[in-house]
PDB file of C-alpha atoms in Angstrom:
ATOM      1  CA  ASP L  33      16.977 -28.635  53.760  1.00  0.00           C
ATOM      2  CA  ALA L  34      19.039 -30.784  51.180  1.00  0.00           C
ATOM      3  CA  LYS L  35      21.994 -32.491  51.968  1.00  0.00           C
ATOM      4  CA  THR L  36      24.700 -30.982  50.373  1.00  0.00           C
ATOM      5  CA  THR L  37      28.751 -32.877  49.434  1.00  0.00           C
ATOM      6  CA  GLN L  38      32.249 -30.404  49.732  1.00  0.00           C
ATOM      7  CA  PRO L  39      35.285 -31.732  48.805  1.00  0.00           C
ATOM      8  CA  PRO L  40      37.508 -31.249  52.851  1.00  0.00           C
ATOM      9  CA  SER L  41      40.113 -29.416  51.638  1.00  0.00           C
ATOM     10  CA  MET L  42      41.519 -27.218  48.217  1.00  0.00           C
ATOM     11  CA  ASP L  43      44.670 -25.513  47.277  1.00  0.00           C
ATOM     12  CA  CYS L  44      44.951 -22.786  44.989  1.00  0.00           C
ATOM     13  CA  ALA L  45      48.058 -20.152  43.920  1.00  0.00           C
ATOM     14  CA  GLU L  46      47.805 -17.015  44.535  1.00  0.00           C
ATOM     15  CA  GLY L  47      46.270 -14.779  42.298  1.00  0.00           C
ATOM     16  CA  ARG L  48      44.243 -17.302  40.707  1.00  0.00           C
ATOM     17  CA  ALA L  49      40.899 -18.354  40.818  1.00  0.00           C
ATOM     18  CA  ALA L  50      39.728 -21.068  43.295  1.00  0.00           C
ATOM     19  CA  ASN L  51      36.640 -22.998  42.080  1.00  0.00           C
ATOM     20  CA  LEU L  52      34.720 -24.974  44.784  1.00  0.00           C
ATOM     21  CA  PRO L  53      32.311 -27.656  43.715  1.00  0.00           C
ATOM     22  CA  CYS L  54      29.512 -28.184  46.019  1.00  0.00           C
ATOM     23  CA  ASN L  55      27.008 -31.338  45.205  1.00  0.00           C
ATOM     24  CA  HIS L  56      22.985 -30.607  46.591  1.00  0.00           C
ATOM     25  CA  SER L  57      21.580 -33.566  44.021  1.00  0.00           C
ATOM     26  CA  THR L  58      17.954 -33.933  46.533  1.00  0.00           C
ATOM     27  CA  ILE L  59      17.730 -29.773  46.035  1.00  0.00           C
ATOM     28  CA  SER L  60      14.089 -28.960  45.885  1.00  0.00           C
ATOM     29  CA  GLY L  61      12.824 -25.900  43.803  1.00  0.00           C
ATOM     30  CA  ASN L  62      12.506 -23.384  45.993  1.00  0.00           C
ATOM     31  CA  GLU L  63      15.704 -24.410  47.616  1.00  0.00           C
ATOM     32  CA  TYR L  64      18.350 -21.659  47.770  1.00  0.00           C
ATOM     33  CA  VAL L  65      22.045 -22.621  46.813  1.00  0.00           C
ATOM     34  CA  TYR L  66      23.958 -19.931  50.377  1.00  0.00           C
ATOM     35  CA  TRP L  67      27.328 -20.078  50.587  1.00  0.00           C
ATOM     36  CA  TYR L  68      29.578 -18.476  53.647  1.00  0.00           C
ATOM     37  CA  ARG L  69      33.185 -18.640  54.428  1.00  0.00           C
ATOM     38  CA  GLN L  70      34.331 -18.499  58.179  1.00  0.00           C
ATOM     39  CA  ILE L  71      38.014 -17.404  58.479  1.00  0.00           C
ATOM     40  CA  HIS L  72      40.001 -18.692  61.316  1.00  0.00           C
ATOM     41  CA  SER L  73      38.563 -17.951  64.869  1.00  0.00           C
ATOM     42  CA  GLN L  74      36.330 -15.194  62.958  1.00  0.00           C
ATOM     43  CA  GLY L  75      32.298 -15.912  62.771  1.00  0.00           C
ATOM     44  CA  PRO L  76      30.672 -17.404  59.507  1.00  0.00           C
ATOM     45  CA  GLN L  77      30.327 -14.261  56.734  1.00  0.00           C
ATOM     46  CA  TYR L  78      27.928 -14.466  53.809  1.00  0.00           C
ATOM     47  CA  ILE L  79      29.375 -14.868  50.492  1.00  0.00           C
ATOM     48  CA  ILE L  80      26.574 -14.960  48.008  1.00  0.00           C
ATOM     49  CA  HIS L  81      23.510 -17.346  47.064  1.00  0.00           C
ATOM     50  CA  GLY L  82      21.116 -18.125  44.945  1.00  0.00           C
ATOM     51  CA  LEU L  83      18.128 -20.126  43.103  1.00  0.00           C
ATOM     52  CA  LYS L  84      19.089 -21.261  39.156  1.00  0.00           C
ATOM     53  CA  ASN L  85      20.324 -17.829  37.877  1.00  0.00           C
ATOM     54  CA  ASN L  86      24.193 -17.353  37.857  1.00  0.00           C
ATOM     55  CA  GLU L  87      24.938 -14.787  40.206  1.00  0.00           C
ATOM     56  CA  THR L  88      27.951 -12.141  40.825  1.00  0.00           C
ATOM     57  CA  ASN L  89      29.144  -9.562  43.410  1.00  0.00           C
ATOM     58  CA  GLU L  90      31.703  -8.002  44.558  1.00  0.00           C
ATOM     59  CA  MET L  91      33.244 -11.157  46.663  1.00  0.00           C
ATOM     60  CA  ALA L  92      32.357 -13.840  43.779  1.00  0.00           C
ATOM     61  CA  SER L  93      30.340 -15.477  41.270  1.00  0.00           C
ATOM     62  CA  LEU L  94      28.586 -18.335  42.039  1.00  0.00           C
ATOM     63  CA  ILE L  95      27.645 -21.026  39.328  1.00  0.00           C
ATOM     64  CA  ILE L  96      24.447 -23.465  39.437  1.00  0.00           C
ATOM     65  CA  THR L  97      24.009 -25.841  37.066  1.00  0.00           C
ATOM     66  CA  GLU L  98      20.834 -26.450  34.742  1.00  0.00           C
ATOM     67  CA  ASP L  99      19.518 -28.761  36.533  1.00  0.00           C
ATOM     68  CA  ARG L 100      20.670 -27.232  40.018  1.00  0.00           C
ATOM     69  CA  LYS L 101      22.241 -30.339  41.392  1.00  0.00           C
ATOM     70  CA  SER L 102      25.803 -28.626  41.617  1.00  0.00           C
ATOM     71  CA  SER L 103      27.017 -25.487  42.136  1.00  0.00           C
ATOM     72  CA  THR L 104      30.339 -24.141  42.377  1.00  0.00           C
ATOM     73  CA  LEU L 105      31.529 -20.968  43.846  1.00  0.00           C
ATOM     74  CA  ILE L 106      34.363 -19.053  42.356  1.00  0.00           C
ATOM     75  CA  LEU L 107      36.674 -16.640  44.009  1.00  0.00           C
ATOM     76  CA  PRO L 108      38.736 -15.159  40.576  1.00  0.00           C
ATOM     77  CA  HIS L 109      41.933 -14.064  42.097  1.00  0.00           C
ATOM     78  CA  ALA L 110      42.192 -15.485  45.057  1.00  0.00           C
ATOM     79  CA  THR L 111      44.510 -13.729  48.161  1.00  0.00           C
ATOM     80  CA  LEU L 112      46.341 -15.224  50.914  1.00  0.00           C
ATOM     81  CA  ARG L 113      43.452 -13.683  53.140  1.00  0.00           C
ATOM     82  CA  ASP L 114      40.532 -15.733  51.341  1.00  0.00           C
ATOM     83  CA  THR L 115      41.876 -18.739  53.305  1.00  0.00           C
ATOM     84  CA  ALA L 116      39.108 -19.794  55.383  1.00  0.00           C
ATOM     85  CA  VAL L 117      36.504 -22.731  55.517  1.00  0.00           C
ATOM     86  CA  TYR L 118      33.755 -22.512  53.235  1.00  0.00           C
ATOM     87  CA  TYR L 119      30.736 -23.526  53.282  1.00  0.00           C
ATOM     88  CA  CYS L 120      27.610 -24.473  50.478  1.00  0.00           C
ATOM     89  CA  ILE L 121      24.440 -24.668  52.059  1.00  0.00           C
ATOM     90  CA  VAL L 122      20.600 -25.309  50.438  1.00  0.00           C
ATOM     91  CA  ARG L 123      17.733 -24.215  52.154  1.00  0.00           C
ATOM     92  CA  VAL L 124      14.315 -22.805  51.496  1.00  0.00           C
ATOM     93  CA  ALA L 125      14.768 -18.323  51.832  1.00  0.00           C
ATOM     94  CA  ARG L 126      11.361 -18.309  53.428  1.00  0.00           C
ATOM     95  CA  GLY L 127       8.529 -20.215  55.230  1.00  0.00           C
ATOM     96  CA  SER L 128       8.900 -21.933  58.468  1.00  0.00           C
ATOM     97  CA  ASN L 129      12.677 -23.298  58.629  1.00  0.00           C
ATOM     98  CA  TYR L 130      14.493 -20.067  59.634  1.00  0.00           C
ATOM     99  CA  LYS L 131      17.527 -22.379  61.165  1.00  0.00           C
ATOM    100  CA  LEU L 132      20.916 -22.244  59.280  1.00  0.00           C
ATOM    101  CA  THR L 133      22.412 -25.957  59.116  1.00  0.00           C
ATOM    102  CA  PHE L 134      25.694 -25.936  58.413  1.00  0.00           C
ATOM    103  CA  GLY L 135      28.155 -29.272  57.327  1.00  0.00           C
ATOM    104  CA  LYS L 136      31.788 -29.382  57.586  1.00  0.00           C
ATOM    105  CA  GLY L 137      31.753 -27.260  54.860  1.00  0.00           C
ATOM    106  CA  THR L 138      35.684 -27.202  52.697  1.00  0.00           C
ATOM    107  CA  LEU L 139      39.687 -25.695  53.754  1.00  0.00           C
ATOM    108  CA  LEU L 140      40.511 -23.751  50.575  1.00  0.00           C
ATOM    109  CA  THR L 141      43.783 -23.175  51.796  1.00  0.00           C
ATOM    110  CA  VAL L 142      45.675 -20.330  49.226  1.00  0.00           C
ATOM    111  CA  ASN L 143      49.529 -20.916  48.898  1.00  0.00           C
ATOM    112  CA  PRO L 144      51.603 -17.690  47.719  1.00  0.00           C
TER     113      PRO L 144
ATOM    114  CA  ASP N 238      31.028  -7.041  62.662  1.00  0.00           C
ATOM    115  CA  ALA N 239      28.153  -4.318  61.715  1.00  0.00           C
ATOM    116  CA  GLY N 240      24.714  -4.617  63.812  1.00  0.00           C
ATOM    117  CA  ILE N 241      25.642  -7.611  66.276  1.00  0.00           C
ATOM    118  CA  THR N 242      28.327  -7.745  69.592  1.00  0.00           C
ATOM    119  CA  GLN N 243      28.629 -10.276  71.509  1.00  0.00           C
ATOM    120  CA  SER N 244      29.524 -10.229  75.016  1.00  0.00           C
ATOM    121  CA  PRO N 245      31.765 -11.231  77.007  1.00  0.00           C
ATOM    122  CA  ARG N 246      34.361 -11.855  74.029  1.00  0.00           C
ATOM    123  CA  HIS N 247      36.304 -14.517  76.346  1.00  0.00           C
ATOM    124  CA  LYS N 248      35.481 -16.325  79.674  1.00  0.00           C
ATOM    125  CA  VAL N 249      37.161 -18.451  82.193  1.00  0.00           C
ATOM    126  CA  THR N 250      34.388 -20.124  84.752  1.00  0.00           C
ATOM    127  CA  GLU N 251      34.008 -23.217  86.798  1.00  0.00           C
ATOM    128  CA  THR N 252      32.188 -26.144  86.886  1.00  0.00           C
ATOM    129  CA  GLY N 253      29.055 -25.885  88.156  1.00  0.00           C
ATOM    130  CA  THR N 254      28.723 -21.910  88.026  1.00  0.00           C
ATOM    131  CA  PRO N 255      25.487 -20.409  86.090  1.00  0.00           C
ATOM    132  CA  VAL N 256      26.944 -18.057  82.970  1.00  0.00           C
ATOM    133  CA  THR N 257      25.094 -15.956  80.982  1.00  0.00           C
ATOM    134  CA  LEU N 258      26.743 -14.611  77.281  1.00  0.00           C
ATOM    135  CA  ARG N 259      24.727 -12.066  75.359  1.00  0.00           C
ATOM    136  CA  CYS N 260      23.662 -11.266  71.567  1.00  0.00           C
ATOM    137  CA  HIS N 261      22.912  -7.299  70.851  1.00  0.00           C
ATOM    138  CA  GLN N 262      21.674  -6.502  67.890  1.00  0.00           C
ATOM    139  CA  THR N 263      20.995  -2.629  66.080  1.00  0.00           C
ATOM    140  CA  GLU N 264      19.321  -3.558  63.233  1.00  0.00           C
ATOM    141  CA  ASN N 265      16.295  -4.428  64.832  1.00  0.00           C
ATOM    142  CA  HIS N 266      16.005  -7.929  62.935  1.00  0.00           C
ATOM    143  CA  ARG N 267      13.550 -10.408  64.446  1.00  0.00           C
ATOM    144  CA  TYR N 268      15.328 -13.875  64.226  1.00  0.00           C
ATOM    145  CA  MET N 269      18.344 -14.586  66.421  1.00  0.00           C
ATOM    146  CA  TYR N 270      20.772 -17.713  66.915  1.00  0.00           C
ATOM    147  CA  TRP N 271      22.734 -19.089  68.856  1.00  0.00           C
ATOM    148  CA  TYR N 272      25.785 -21.150  67.814  1.00  0.00           C
ATOM    149  CA  ARG N 273      28.359 -23.474  68.993  1.00  0.00           C
ATOM    150  CA  GLN N 274      31.609 -24.636  67.210  1.00  0.00           C
ATOM    151  CA  ASP N 275      33.563 -27.266  68.552  1.00  0.00           C
ATOM    152  CA  PRO N 276      36.701 -29.247  66.456  1.00  0.00           C
ATOM    153  CA  GLY N 277      35.047 -32.427  64.843  1.00  0.00           C
ATOM    154  CA  HIS N 278      31.518 -31.068  65.159  1.00  0.00           C
ATOM    155  CA  GLY N 279      31.671 -27.856  62.884  1.00  0.00           C
ATOM    156  CA  LEU N 280      29.083 -25.032  63.798  1.00  0.00           C
ATOM    157  CA  ARG N 281      25.496 -26.601  65.729  1.00  0.00           C
ATOM    158  CA  LEU N 282      22.113 -24.746  66.697  1.00  0.00           C
ATOM    159  CA  ILE N 283      21.721 -24.295  70.248  1.00  0.00           C
ATOM    160  CA  HIS N 284      18.882 -22.054  70.192  1.00  0.00           C
ATOM    161  CA  TYR N 285      16.968 -19.178  68.007  1.00  0.00           C
ATOM    162  CA  SER N 286      14.279 -16.601  68.676  1.00  0.00           C
ATOM    163  CA  TYR N 287      11.812 -15.629  66.057  1.00  0.00           C
ATOM    164  CA  GLY N 288      10.579 -12.867  68.762  1.00  0.00           C
ATOM    165  CA  VAL N 289      10.643 -11.149  71.991  1.00  0.00           C
ATOM    166  CA  LYS N 290       9.914 -14.275  73.882  1.00  0.00           C
ATOM    167  CA  ASP N 291       9.943 -16.654  71.079  1.00  0.00           C
ATOM    168  CA  THR N 292      12.230 -19.392  71.444  1.00  0.00           C
ATOM    169  CA  ASP N 293      12.721 -22.254  70.433  1.00  0.00           C
ATOM    170  CA  LYS N 294      15.354 -24.992  70.480  1.00  0.00           C
ATOM    171  CA  GLY N 295      18.290 -26.156  68.269  1.00  0.00           C
ATOM    172  CA  GLU N 296      20.264 -29.719  67.822  1.00  0.00           C
ATOM    173  CA  VAL N 297      22.110 -29.449  71.144  1.00  0.00           C
ATOM    174  CA  SER N 298      20.148 -27.187  73.357  1.00  0.00           C
ATOM    175  CA  ASP N 299      20.927 -29.265  77.060  1.00  0.00           C
ATOM    176  CA  GLY N 300      21.968 -27.828  79.578  1.00  0.00           C
ATOM    177  CA  TYR N 301      21.547 -24.262  77.688  1.00  0.00           C
ATOM    178  CA  SER N 302      18.309 -21.663  78.148  1.00  0.00           C
ATOM    179  CA  VAL N 303      17.781 -18.481  76.072  1.00  0.00           C
ATOM    180  CA  SER N 304      15.817 -15.541  76.937  1.00  0.00           C
ATOM    181  CA  ARG N 305      14.652 -12.683  75.009  1.00  0.00           C
ATOM    182  CA  SER N 306      12.455  -9.706  76.628  1.00  0.00           C
ATOM    183  CA  LYS N 307      13.934  -6.895  73.809  1.00  0.00           C
ATOM    184  CA  THR N 308      14.196  -7.474  70.163  1.00  0.00           C
ATOM    185  CA  GLU N 309      17.872  -6.065  70.694  1.00  0.00           C
ATOM    186  CA  ASP N 310      19.331  -8.621  72.865  1.00  0.00           C
ATOM    187  CA  PHE N 311      19.060 -12.387  73.403  1.00  0.00           C
ATOM    188  CA  LEU N 312      20.636 -14.308  76.429  1.00  0.00           C
ATOM    189  CA  LEU N 313      22.343 -17.520  76.626  1.00  0.00           C
ATOM    190  CA  THR N 314      22.533 -19.342  79.650  1.00  0.00           C
ATOM    191  CA  LEU N 315      24.548 -22.084  81.044  1.00  0.00           C
ATOM    192  CA  GLU N 316      22.718 -22.539  84.167  1.00  0.00           C
ATOM    193  CA  SER N 317      25.360 -24.851  85.657  1.00  0.00           C
ATOM    194  CA  ALA N 318      28.933 -25.388  83.192  1.00  0.00           C
ATOM    195  CA  THR N 319      30.223 -28.324  82.582  1.00  0.00           C
ATOM    196  CA  SER N 320      33.570 -29.008  80.687  1.00  0.00           C
ATOM    197  CA  SER N 321      31.729 -29.769  77.973  1.00  0.00           C
ATOM    198  CA  GLN N 322      30.418 -26.548  77.182  1.00  0.00           C
ATOM    199  CA  THR N 323      33.849 -25.266  76.886  1.00  0.00           C
ATOM    200  CA  SER N 324      33.165 -24.043  73.374  1.00  0.00           C
ATOM    201  CA  VAL N 325      33.006 -21.098  70.719  1.00  0.00           C
ATOM    202  CA  TYR N 326      29.685 -20.031  71.046  1.00  0.00           C
ATOM    203  CA  PHE N 327      28.418 -17.903  67.870  1.00  0.00           C
ATOM    204  CA  CYS N 328      25.545 -15.776  67.865  1.00  0.00           C
ATOM    205  CA  ALA N 329      23.731 -14.421  64.619  1.00  0.00           C
ATOM    206  CA  ILE N 330      21.037 -12.371  63.044  1.00  0.00           C
ATOM    207  CA  ARG N 331      18.537 -13.175  60.061  1.00  0.00           C
ATOM    208  CA  ASP N 332      18.236 -10.142  58.028  1.00  0.00           C
ATOM    209  CA  ASP N 333      14.468  -9.228  57.617  1.00  0.00           C
ATOM    210  CA  MET N 334      14.660  -8.074  54.329  1.00  0.00           C
ATOM    211  CA  ASN N 335      16.880 -10.265  52.846  1.00  0.00           C
ATOM    212  CA  TYR N 336      17.212 -13.889  54.687  1.00  0.00           C
ATOM    213  CA  GLY N 337      21.261 -13.226  54.642  1.00  0.00           C
ATOM    214  CA  TYR N 338      22.951 -14.310  58.611  1.00  0.00           C
ATOM    215  CA  THR N 339      25.227 -12.207  60.350  1.00  0.00           C
ATOM    216  CA  PHE N 340      27.518 -13.720  62.868  1.00  0.00           C
ATOM    217  CA  GLY N 341      28.720 -12.019  65.508  1.00  0.00           C
ATOM    218  CA  SER N 342      32.621 -11.941  66.150  1.00  0.00           C
ATOM    219  CA  GLY N 343      32.100 -15.276  69.116  1.00  0.00           C
ATOM    220  CA  THR N 344      32.742 -15.607  72.784  1.00  0.00           C
ATOM    221  CA  ARG N 345      35.289 -17.711  74.034  1.00  0.00           C
ATOM    222  CA  LEU N 346      34.306 -19.872  77.151  1.00  0.00           C
ATOM    223  CA  THR N 347      36.445 -22.380  78.960  1.00  0.00           C
ATOM    224  CA  VAL N 348      35.053 -24.142  81.850  1.00  0.00           C
ATOM    225  CA  VAL N 349      37.760 -25.626  83.908  1.00  0.00           C
TER     226      VAL N 349
END
């Protein structure tokens, strides 16, 4: 799986958009970008994933650059409950390697 | 979390004793995983299973064994618990349709 680079921490004001960047310059053509988050003491939670097109769901939007070497997770209106560690993971969706490998992620702190 | 249950949620055990943690799913998914999480190390894969009686090692498998005699249950055994195995253990299942991962709520194990 391609390696990812994320800032260790970010702050965001409540109600504002939180934009979390992720660099994955060695991504392969068949690798997807996944985002998970982990709220303190809970198991990781799936947020969104994409291949090359931008994606949106009820939780967030995922913007992937045209060269696919970086992406941004957007939480449009951050709340205090969005304070968590956010993990960007790049991996093949199908195939023989079914293991999800976590890096250190970004600690997002949403401030009132 | 919906479809996946870990037991026990908390356990304190003595060094040298065997311990078994249970992960139960109601989703009938083929792939199940055991991770441990420690400060400074993030989530690390211990073992995973790709079917009944089909298991493989992850990156930190020493001192752990697993068994999967039924699709719904994946057991993690610490054969002789050590203080270094004090950790939070998370089980995960992989959705066979959309390849997303769902994590359990975790088991906090303390070895004294």
